[in-house]
Amino acid sequence: MRKLRAAVCCTLGVAVMTVAQSASAANWIKLQGVSPALAPLVSVSGYFQPTYTYLPGTAAANGQVPHLNQIAPNFTSSNSFNINRARLMIRGNINKDISYFLAAEFGNNAFTHIGGAYTPALMDGHVTFSHYIPGVRVEAGIIRAPGPEQAMQGYMAYNFTSFANVTTQMMLQPFYNPNPGVMYGNNGTAAAPVYAVPGSYGEGNNAFRYTGLEAMDWFRNGPWQFTYAAMVGNFGPLTATNYSNSPLVAARLQESYIFGGHGPFQSSLTGFIWYQHATPDIMGQGYSMTRDGLGVTYMQGYMHQWGRWAKFEYMRGSGMISTPAVFSSFPGAPATGVLTDAQVYPGSQNTAHGYYVSGGLFVTRRVEVDLRYDYYNRLPNIAAQNRTFSTWAVGLQYHFTPLTRVILDYYVRSVGVPHPGAIKPSPTLAESIAKSADNMLTLQAVVAF
């Protein structure tokens, strides 16, 4: 009994230290990269997100309900309960200069849904060496690649139940088997291929993580803090070898003015820029893929009445733009797989861009109201395939503790077809799919331990 009590006290103590770090640990690169200074050799924590989602399930002109009106990752229902994320984490300090972090994901989401099968897996696994090289901390293993804000932040800072469209579609790029047993169909041309990839060849996404090596550090000068991170690694599923002809390279620079506060809830104003590049393989050929962006974040007075936060980020991409399957397989679907397979546009001429702007206000210490608008313009270089996605999200949160809360979100979603005249032989189905886009209601609990 004494050993059990000591273990429980140790785990609780580390959880408190993780949340209540000093102001010197106020950015996500540091929070994700190193353990708290007083953490023991082993500490265990985790969280899970039971979620209820409701959509009306509106059908398109062909009588089928499109995936945009069904719940991912299974796309079998428009009204469902799910465990979106369920993560078990172990971290600690081997000594004062070496820390490690391990995390496994058990939720039902795009990371664990591979080839149509539920596959829990290791999501994080890295060790960080500090103070051996002046001005450089070295992180090795499975790492969050330096990138957009929504990719860097931890679960305690998720303000909504879903990411912005531009983040989900452009930065959570699915992986596909680059050398399938059966050749992918090409719905484009030899010069501008468009590969149709059946769902059985989908290999999920990495939830912004890649296996590699990162150099990073942060420097404090009064209220100012400068942070950098640069990474090289594999572009491909965490469980496979490299799917790129050259390494993934990624970097992020940020400058913060710190007002005060603690850890992930520190009051600060931060501006940042980031860049990622890889050369993914598909069908035996490598294609250039680039993503970059910039933004600003602000937070002051977390869990205080009239506490507030705001975020803005713009990002763009070129090369390997993917469009998910519109429908599941159904009788009478075209044999080319245009409607039931994912479409991969790998050429460097393909582009996309988008942004989001969001903010929140604590009307009481525990009640928070949030608002977000996001916009994504996919493939503006191909008139017939160009689609725009814009969403208003209105949220209400009730915070029991800094790490445990309930979120109620309502999403007003709109899909645009900017060039219907370019769609041959007729834009009728494409326009009906766009017009069918449902609004969405989600209720989620975020429970940490």
Short mmCIF file of C-alpha atoms in Angstrom, two decimals:
data_model
loop_
_atom_site.label_atom_id
_atom_site.label_comp_id
_atom_site.label_asym_id
_atom_site.label_seq_id
_atom_site.Cartn_x
_atom_site.Cartn_y
_atom_site.Cartn_z
CA MET A 1 0.00 0.00 0.00
CA ARG A 2 2.84 2.41 0.81
CA LYS A 3 4.47 1.71 -2.57
CA LEU A 4 1.17 2.29 -4.36
CA ARG A 5 0.60 5.57 -2.46
CA ALA A 6 4.14 6.73 -3.32
CA ALA A 7 3.66 5.92 -7.00
CA VAL A 8 0.36 7.81 -7.14
CA CYS A 9 1.87 10.86 -5.40
CA CYS A 10 4.84 10.83 -7.78
CA THR A 11 2.60 10.69 -10.86
CA LEU A 12 0.34 13.49 -9.59
CA GLY A 13 3.35 15.61 -8.71
CA VAL A 14 4.79 15.31 -12.20
CA ALA A 15 1.42 16.15 -13.76
CA VAL A 16 1.27 19.34 -11.71
CA MET A 17 4.85 20.24 -12.68
CA THR A 18 4.07 19.66 -16.36
CA VAL A 19 1.21 22.17 -16.29
CA ALA A 20 2.72 24.71 -13.91
CA GLN A 21 6.13 25.15 -15.45
CA SER A 22 7.80 28.51 -15.05
CA ALA A 23 7.51 31.23 -17.68
CA SER A 24 10.79 30.09 -19.19
CA ALA A 25 8.94 27.09 -20.71
CA ALA A 26 6.29 29.03 -22.58
CA ASN A 27 6.54 27.80 -26.16
CA TRP A 28 5.40 24.55 -27.77
CA ILE A 29 8.81 23.64 -29.14
CA LYS A 30 10.15 23.55 -25.58
CA LEU A 31 7.02 22.08 -23.97
CA GLN A 32 6.96 19.20 -26.47
CA GLY A 33 10.74 18.76 -26.64
CA VAL A 34 11.97 18.57 -23.04
CA SER A 35 10.61 17.24 -19.76
CA PRO A 36 10.08 19.52 -16.75
CA ALA A 37 13.34 20.16 -14.91
CA LEU A 38 12.12 18.39 -11.75
CA ALA A 39 10.55 15.39 -13.51
CA PRO A 40 11.77 11.97 -12.27
CA LEU A 41 13.05 9.15 -14.46
CA VAL A 42 9.51 7.92 -15.24
CA SER A 43 6.18 9.75 -15.13
CA VAL A 44 2.88 8.66 -16.70
CA SER A 45 0.04 10.84 -17.97
CA GLY A 46 -2.58 10.83 -20.70
CA TYR A 47 -5.90 12.10 -21.94
CA PHE A 48 -8.90 10.99 -23.98
CA GLN A 49 -11.65 12.75 -25.92
CA PRO A 50 -15.08 11.09 -26.03
CA THR A 51 -16.99 12.92 -28.76
CA TYR A 52 -20.53 13.04 -30.13
CA THR A 53 -21.02 14.38 -33.67
CA TYR A 54 -24.27 15.13 -35.47
CA LEU A 55 -24.82 15.98 -39.15
CA PRO A 56 -28.15 15.74 -41.01
CA GLY A 57 -26.59 13.40 -43.60
CA THR A 58 -27.78 15.21 -46.71
CA ALA A 59 -27.40 13.26 -49.98
CA ALA A 60 -26.11 14.62 -53.29
CA ALA A 61 -27.90 14.44 -56.67
CA ASN A 62 -26.90 10.78 -57.15
CA GLY A 63 -28.69 9.79 -53.93
CA GLN A 64 -25.44 9.04 -52.07
CA VAL A 65 -24.32 10.81 -48.88
CA PRO A 66 -20.86 12.33 -49.53
CA HIS A 67 -18.04 11.83 -47.05
CA LEU A 68 -18.16 15.51 -46.09
CA ASN A 69 -21.53 14.73 -44.47
CA GLN A 70 -20.28 11.59 -42.68
CA ILE A 71 -18.05 11.12 -39.67
CA ALA A 72 -14.37 10.33 -40.23
CA PRO A 73 -12.47 8.08 -40.30
CA ASN A 74 -15.02 5.32 -40.98
CA PHE A 75 -17.55 7.34 -43.07
CA THR A 76 -20.43 5.01 -42.23
CA SER A 77 -22.65 7.34 -40.21
CA SER A 78 -23.69 10.98 -39.85
CA ASN A 79 -24.63 10.66 -36.18
CA SER A 80 -22.17 8.89 -33.90
CA PHE A 81 -20.19 8.68 -30.68
CA ASN A 82 -16.43 8.21 -31.02
CA ILE A 83 -13.20 8.36 -29.03
CA ASN A 84 -11.38 10.90 -31.19
CA ARG A 85 -8.13 10.67 -29.26
CA ALA A 86 -6.94 8.43 -26.43
CA ARG A 87 -3.29 8.90 -25.62
CA LEU A 88 -1.00 7.36 -23.01
CA MET A 89 2.26 9.26 -22.43
CA ILE A 90 5.49 8.46 -20.56
CA ARG A 91 8.22 11.01 -20.11
CA GLY A 92 11.09 11.79 -17.78
CA ASN A 93 14.68 12.87 -17.29
CA ILE A 94 17.53 10.39 -17.61
CA ASN A 95 19.77 13.07 -16.12
CA LYS A 96 19.66 16.88 -15.97
CA ASP A 97 20.66 17.13 -19.66
CA ILE A 98 18.82 14.18 -21.26
CA SER A 99 15.04 13.82 -21.38
CA TYR A 100 12.72 11.52 -23.30
CA PHE A 101 9.07 11.32 -24.33
CA LEU A 102 6.93 8.36 -25.48
CA ALA A 103 3.25 8.45 -26.44
CA ALA A 104 0.88 5.86 -27.93
CA GLU A 105 -2.42 6.74 -29.64
CA PHE A 106 -5.48 4.49 -29.16
CA GLY A 107 -8.28 6.77 -30.45
CA ASN A 108 -10.26 6.15 -33.63
CA ASN A 109 -8.88 8.75 -36.04
CA ALA A 110 -6.92 9.21 -39.28
CA PHE A 111 -3.65 8.32 -37.54
CA THR A 112 -4.87 4.90 -36.36
CA HIS A 113 -7.08 4.19 -39.41
CA ILE A 114 -4.75 2.56 -41.96
CA GLY A 115 -6.10 0.80 -45.05
CA GLY A 116 -9.55 0.67 -43.47
CA ALA A 117 -8.29 -1.08 -40.29
CA TYR A 118 -7.99 0.27 -36.74
CA THR A 119 -4.28 0.18 -35.83
CA PRO A 120 -3.14 1.80 -32.54
CA ALA A 121 0.49 2.88 -32.75
CA LEU A 122 3.36 4.79 -31.19
CA MET A 123 2.85 8.48 -32.00
CA ASP A 124 5.79 10.13 -30.20
CA GLY A 125 9.16 8.67 -29.30
CA HIS A 126 12.12 10.97 -28.94
CA VAL A 127 15.08 11.81 -26.73
CA THR A 128 16.52 15.33 -26.29
CA PHE A 129 20.12 16.17 -25.45
CA SER A 130 20.56 19.64 -23.91
CA HIS A 131 23.61 21.72 -22.97
CA TYR A 132 26.16 19.54 -24.77
CA ILE A 133 26.43 22.06 -27.63
CA PRO A 134 26.08 25.77 -26.76
CA GLY A 135 22.90 27.19 -28.31
CA VAL A 136 21.71 23.84 -29.67
CA ARG A 137 19.50 21.13 -28.20
CA VAL A 138 19.38 17.95 -30.26
CA GLU A 139 16.17 15.91 -30.49
CA ALA A 140 16.10 12.49 -32.17
CA GLY A 141 13.25 10.09 -32.90
CA ILE A 142 9.59 10.66 -33.79
CA ILE A 143 9.19 14.45 -33.67
CA ARG A 144 6.51 17.02 -34.44
CA ALA A 145 7.97 18.63 -37.55
CA PRO A 146 8.33 22.42 -37.13
CA GLY A 147 5.26 23.83 -38.83
CA PRO A 148 1.90 25.56 -38.35
CA GLU A 149 0.56 26.54 -34.95
CA GLN A 150 -2.25 23.98 -34.86
CA ALA A 151 0.34 21.26 -35.55
CA MET A 152 2.66 22.42 -32.76
CA GLN A 153 0.23 22.98 -29.90
CA GLY A 154 -0.59 20.37 -27.27
CA TYR A 155 -4.06 19.05 -26.50
CA MET A 156 -4.54 21.53 -23.64
CA ALA A 157 -4.65 24.35 -26.19
CA TYR A 158 -7.19 22.79 -28.60
CA ASN A 159 -9.87 25.47 -28.69
CA PHE A 160 -12.19 23.59 -31.05
CA THR A 161 -13.04 19.94 -31.69
CA SER A 162 -11.70 20.15 -35.27
CA PHE A 163 -8.75 21.87 -36.92
CA ALA A 164 -9.25 24.49 -39.62
CA ASN A 165 -9.84 23.16 -43.16
CA VAL A 166 -6.49 24.40 -44.43
CA THR A 167 -4.67 22.54 -41.64
CA THR A 168 -6.64 19.32 -42.02
CA GLN A 169 -6.51 19.08 -45.82
CA MET A 170 -3.07 20.50 -46.57
CA MET A 171 -0.95 19.65 -43.50
CA LEU A 172 -2.44 16.26 -42.55
CA GLN A 173 -1.40 14.93 -45.95
CA PRO A 174 -2.35 11.23 -46.17
CA PHE A 175 0.29 8.74 -47.26
CA TYR A 176 -0.20 6.28 -50.09
CA ASN A 177 1.80 3.19 -50.98
CA PRO A 178 4.30 4.56 -53.55
CA ASN A 179 4.72 1.16 -55.27
CA PRO A 180 1.34 -0.62 -55.20
CA GLY A 181 0.82 -4.14 -56.45
CA VAL A 182 -1.74 -2.80 -58.92
CA MET A 183 -0.93 0.40 -60.82
CA TYR A 184 -2.95 3.44 -59.81
CA GLY A 185 -5.23 4.81 -62.52
CA ASN A 186 -4.15 8.13 -64.04
CA ASN A 187 -7.06 10.51 -64.55
CA GLY A 188 -4.76 13.25 -65.85
CA THR A 189 -1.99 13.25 -68.46
CA ALA A 190 1.62 12.07 -68.56
CA ALA A 191 2.79 15.66 -68.00
CA ALA A 192 0.23 16.40 -65.27
CA PRO A 193 -0.77 13.07 -63.67
CA VAL A 194 -3.72 12.64 -61.32
CA TYR A 195 -3.54 9.29 -59.55
CA ALA A 196 -6.69 7.56 -58.28
CA VAL A 197 -5.79 5.72 -55.06
CA PRO A 198 -8.21 3.12 -53.59
CA GLY A 199 -8.78 3.30 -49.85
CA SER A 200 -6.98 -0.02 -49.30
CA TYR A 201 -3.71 1.69 -50.30
CA GLY A 202 -4.17 4.57 -47.86
CA GLU A 203 -1.69 4.53 -44.98
CA GLY A 204 -3.17 7.21 -42.72
CA ASN A 205 -1.25 10.29 -41.69
CA ASN A 206 1.43 11.02 -39.12
CA ALA A 207 -0.50 13.59 -37.07
CA PHE A 208 2.24 16.13 -37.99
CA ARG A 209 5.04 13.79 -36.78
CA TYR A 210 8.04 12.44 -38.68
CA THR A 211 11.05 10.32 -37.78
CA GLY A 212 14.27 12.33 -37.85
CA LEU A 213 16.70 14.68 -36.14
CA GLU A 214 16.01 18.22 -34.92
CA ALA A 215 18.16 21.09 -33.67
CA MET A 216 16.35 23.64 -31.51
CA ASP A 217 16.76 26.14 -28.69
CA TRP A 218 15.24 29.26 -27.13
CA PHE A 219 16.81 32.40 -25.72
CA ARG A 220 15.29 34.81 -23.20
CA ASN A 221 16.12 38.52 -23.05
CA GLY A 222 13.87 40.27 -20.54
CA PRO A 223 10.26 39.78 -21.72
CA TRP A 224 11.44 38.72 -25.19
CA GLN A 225 12.03 35.10 -26.18
CA PHE A 226 13.45 33.91 -29.53
CA THR A 227 12.98 30.27 -30.54
CA TYR A 228 14.19 28.25 -33.50
CA ALA A 229 13.80 24.65 -34.67
CA ALA A 230 15.18 22.91 -37.77
CA MET A 231 14.60 19.27 -38.68
CA VAL A 232 15.61 16.64 -41.26
CA GLY A 233 13.77 13.35 -41.41
CA ASN A 234 11.82 10.72 -43.34
CA PHE A 235 8.73 11.66 -45.31
CA GLY A 236 6.40 8.72 -44.92
CA PRO A 237 4.42 6.69 -42.38
CA LEU A 238 6.07 6.27 -39.01
CA THR A 239 5.99 2.49 -39.44
CA ALA A 240 7.61 2.48 -42.91
CA THR A 241 10.85 3.49 -44.56
CA ASN A 242 11.28 6.84 -46.30
CA TYR A 243 8.71 7.55 -49.05
CA SER A 244 10.75 10.47 -50.38
CA ASN A 245 13.73 10.71 -52.74
CA SER A 246 15.24 13.31 -50.41
CA PRO A 247 14.82 14.06 -46.70
CA LEU A 248 11.95 16.05 -45.30
CA VAL A 249 13.31 19.42 -44.18
CA ALA A 250 11.34 21.67 -41.86
CA ALA A 251 12.07 24.84 -39.89
CA ARG A 252 10.27 27.38 -37.70
CA LEU A 253 11.32 30.72 -36.22
CA GLN A 254 9.31 32.61 -33.64
CA GLU A 255 9.62 35.66 -31.43
CA SER A 256 7.52 36.12 -28.29
CA TYR A 257 6.79 38.98 -25.93
CA ILE A 258 5.90 37.38 -22.60
CA PHE A 259 3.49 39.16 -20.26
CA GLY A 260 3.65 36.45 -17.58
CA GLY A 261 1.93 33.22 -16.60
CA HIS A 262 2.79 29.54 -16.79
CA GLY A 263 3.58 26.85 -19.35
CA PRO A 264 0.97 26.23 -22.05
CA PHE A 265 -1.28 28.97 -20.64
CA GLN A 266 1.35 31.68 -20.48
CA SER A 267 0.25 35.21 -21.39
CA SER A 268 2.21 36.23 -24.47
CA LEU A 269 2.20 37.63 -28.00
CA THR A 270 4.05 35.50 -30.59
CA GLY A 271 4.82 35.92 -34.26
CA PHE A 272 6.15 32.98 -36.31
CA ILE A 273 7.13 31.73 -39.77
CA TRP A 274 7.68 28.13 -40.91
CA TYR A 275 8.69 26.03 -43.94
CA GLN A 276 8.54 22.35 -44.95
CA HIS A 277 9.77 20.56 -48.07
CA ALA A 278 9.93 16.93 -49.25
CA THR A 279 10.14 14.96 -52.49
CA PRO A 280 7.53 12.21 -52.08
CA ASP A 281 7.54 9.14 -54.32
CA ILE A 282 4.51 7.86 -56.15
CA MET A 283 4.47 5.32 -58.96
CA GLY A 284 8.28 5.27 -59.08
CA GLN A 285 8.76 9.01 -59.52
CA GLY A 286 9.66 11.76 -57.04
CA TYR A 287 7.70 15.01 -56.92
CA SER A 288 8.51 18.27 -55.14
CA MET A 289 6.18 19.24 -52.28
CA THR A 290 6.44 22.51 -50.34
CA ARG A 291 4.42 24.01 -47.50
CA ASP A 292 5.03 27.32 -45.70
CA GLY A 293 3.18 29.86 -43.61
CA LEU A 294 3.20 32.63 -41.05
CA GLY A 295 1.01 33.81 -38.21
CA VAL A 296 0.55 35.47 -34.86
CA THR A 297 -0.93 34.25 -31.56
CA TYR A 298 -2.01 36.13 -28.43
CA MET A 299 -3.15 34.92 -25.02
CA GLN A 300 -3.72 36.77 -21.77
CA GLY A 301 -5.55 35.74 -18.60
CA TYR A 302 -6.28 32.03 -19.11
CA MET A 303 -9.12 30.88 -16.81
CA HIS A 304 -9.61 34.42 -15.52
CA GLN A 305 -12.77 36.43 -16.19
CA TRP A 306 -12.26 38.45 -19.38
CA GLY A 307 -9.18 36.41 -20.23
CA ARG A 308 -8.82 36.29 -24.01
CA TRP A 309 -6.89 34.78 -26.87
CA ALA A 310 -6.59 35.30 -30.63
CA LYS A 311 -4.84 33.56 -33.53
CA PHE A 312 -4.26 34.23 -37.21
CA GLU A 313 -2.35 32.05 -39.64
CA TYR A 314 -1.90 31.96 -43.41
CA MET A 315 -0.36 28.99 -45.21
CA ARG A 316 0.17 27.81 -48.77
CA GLY A 317 1.32 24.68 -50.54
CA SER A 318 2.56 23.45 -53.91
CA GLY A 319 3.09 19.97 -55.30
CA MET A 320 1.24 16.82 -54.16
CA ILE A 321 -2.16 18.25 -53.30
CA SER A 322 -4.60 15.46 -52.37
CA THR A 323 -8.37 15.41 -52.55
CA PRO A 324 -10.10 12.72 -50.45
CA ALA A 325 -12.62 10.28 -51.89
CA VAL A 326 -16.01 11.93 -52.31
CA PHE A 327 -18.09 8.78 -51.74
CA SER A 328 -17.63 5.23 -50.54
CA SER A 329 -18.00 2.59 -53.23
CA PHE A 330 -21.59 2.28 -54.51
CA PRO A 331 -23.39 0.51 -57.41
CA GLY A 332 -23.06 2.41 -60.66
CA ALA A 333 -19.97 4.41 -59.61
CA PRO A 334 -17.64 5.31 -62.52
CA ALA A 335 -14.95 2.67 -63.04
CA THR A 336 -12.20 5.31 -63.14
CA GLY A 337 -12.53 5.90 -59.39
CA VAL A 338 -12.91 9.67 -59.71
CA LEU A 339 -15.69 9.67 -57.11
CA THR A 340 -14.72 6.75 -54.84
CA ASP A 341 -10.90 6.96 -54.75
CA ALA A 342 -8.61 9.62 -53.35
CA GLN A 343 -7.17 11.83 -56.11
CA VAL A 344 -3.46 12.72 -55.83
CA TYR A 345 -2.15 15.69 -57.83
CA PRO A 346 1.65 15.34 -57.48
CA GLY A 347 3.00 17.91 -59.98
CA SER A 348 4.81 21.02 -58.76
CA GLN A 349 2.33 23.20 -60.70
CA ASN A 350 -0.47 22.26 -58.29
CA THR A 351 -1.19 24.76 -55.53
CA ALA A 352 -3.42 25.46 -52.55
CA HIS A 353 -3.66 28.15 -49.88
CA GLY A 354 -5.79 29.23 -46.97
CA TYR A 355 -6.01 30.88 -43.58
CA TYR A 356 -7.92 31.00 -40.33
CA VAL A 357 -8.65 33.73 -37.79
CA SER A 358 -10.00 32.84 -34.36
CA GLY A 359 -10.47 34.17 -30.86
CA GLY A 360 -11.94 33.42 -27.47
CA LEU A 361 -13.12 35.16 -24.30
CA PHE A 362 -13.62 33.90 -20.74
CA VAL A 363 -16.96 35.40 -19.68
CA THR A 364 -16.40 33.81 -16.26
CA ARG A 365 -13.42 31.95 -14.83
CA ARG A 366 -14.77 28.65 -16.20
CA VAL A 367 -17.00 29.60 -19.16
CA GLU A 368 -15.30 30.44 -22.46
CA VAL A 369 -16.88 31.45 -25.79
CA ASP A 370 -14.93 31.04 -29.05
CA LEU A 371 -15.29 32.02 -32.71
CA ARG A 372 -13.30 30.99 -35.79
CA TYR A 373 -13.48 31.55 -39.53
CA ASP A 374 -11.34 29.46 -41.85
CA TYR A 375 -10.92 29.37 -45.63
CA TYR A 376 -9.15 26.91 -47.93
CA ASN A 377 -8.72 27.27 -51.71
CA ARG A 378 -7.73 23.91 -53.20
CA LEU A 379 -6.22 23.56 -56.70
CA PRO A 380 -6.93 27.05 -58.06
CA ASN A 381 -4.59 26.15 -60.96
CA ILE A 382 -7.07 23.53 -62.29
CA ALA A 383 -10.41 25.20 -63.03
CA ALA A 384 -12.45 21.97 -63.17
CA GLN A 385 -11.05 20.71 -59.84
CA ASN A 386 -10.92 24.02 -57.97
CA ARG A 387 -12.92 23.95 -54.72
CA THR A 388 -13.16 26.40 -51.85
CA PHE A 389 -14.02 25.50 -48.25
CA SER A 390 -15.13 28.11 -45.72
CA THR A 391 -16.37 27.43 -42.21
CA TRP A 392 -17.64 29.49 -39.30
CA ALA A 393 -17.17 27.74 -35.96
CA VAL A 394 -18.93 28.91 -32.79
CA GLY A 395 -17.78 27.26 -29.56
CA LEU A 396 -18.67 27.14 -25.89
CA GLN A 397 -16.33 25.57 -23.29
CA TYR A 398 -16.70 24.83 -19.62
CA HIS A 399 -13.38 24.35 -17.82
CA PHE A 400 -13.40 22.11 -14.74
CA THR A 401 -9.62 22.36 -14.45
CA PRO A 402 -6.93 23.70 -16.80
CA LEU A 403 -6.71 20.24 -18.38
CA THR A 404 -10.28 18.90 -18.18
CA ARG A 405 -13.21 20.56 -19.91
CA VAL A 406 -16.31 20.12 -22.09
CA ILE A 407 -16.52 21.69 -25.57
CA LEU A 408 -19.71 22.35 -27.58
CA ASP A 409 -19.08 23.48 -31.18
CA TYR A 410 -21.36 24.38 -34.07
CA TYR A 411 -19.84 24.54 -37.57
CA VAL A 412 -21.49 26.42 -40.45
CA ARG A 413 -19.83 24.90 -43.52
CA SER A 414 -19.79 26.02 -47.15
CA VAL A 415 -18.16 24.46 -50.23
CA GLY A 416 -17.72 26.46 -53.43
CA VAL A 417 -17.28 25.44 -57.09
CA PRO A 418 -15.64 28.56 -58.59
CA HIS A 419 -15.62 27.38 -62.24
CA PRO A 420 -18.65 25.15 -62.95
CA GLY A 421 -18.37 25.76 -66.70
CA ALA A 422 -15.02 23.97 -66.77
CA ILE A 423 -16.54 20.71 -65.46
CA LYS A 424 -17.36 18.34 -68.34
CA PRO A 425 -19.74 16.98 -69.36
CA SER A 426 -21.87 18.67 -66.67
CA PRO A 427 -21.30 20.43 -63.32
CA THR A 428 -24.60 19.15 -61.89
CA LEU A 429 -23.18 16.47 -59.56
CA ALA A 430 -20.22 18.61 -58.43
CA GLU A 431 -22.53 21.52 -57.59
CA SER A 432 -25.00 19.25 -55.79
CA ILE A 433 -22.18 17.80 -53.66
CA ALA A 434 -21.04 21.31 -52.74
CA LYS A 435 -24.57 22.50 -51.93
CA SER A 436 -25.24 19.41 -49.80
CA ALA A 437 -22.55 20.37 -47.23
CA ASP A 438 -24.17 20.01 -43.79
CA ASN A 439 -23.64 22.17 -40.76
CA MET A 440 -22.19 20.13 -37.91
CA LEU A 441 -22.67 19.93 -34.13
CA THR A 442 -20.06 18.35 -31.85
CA LEU A 443 -19.94 17.74 -28.10
CA GLN A 444 -16.60 16.66 -26.67
CA ALA A 445 -15.08 16.06 -23.27
CA VAL A 446 -11.32 16.45 -22.82
CA VAL A 447 -10.32 14.38 -19.78
CA ALA A 448 -6.69 14.37 -18.64
CA PHE A 449 -5.00 12.24 -16.00
#
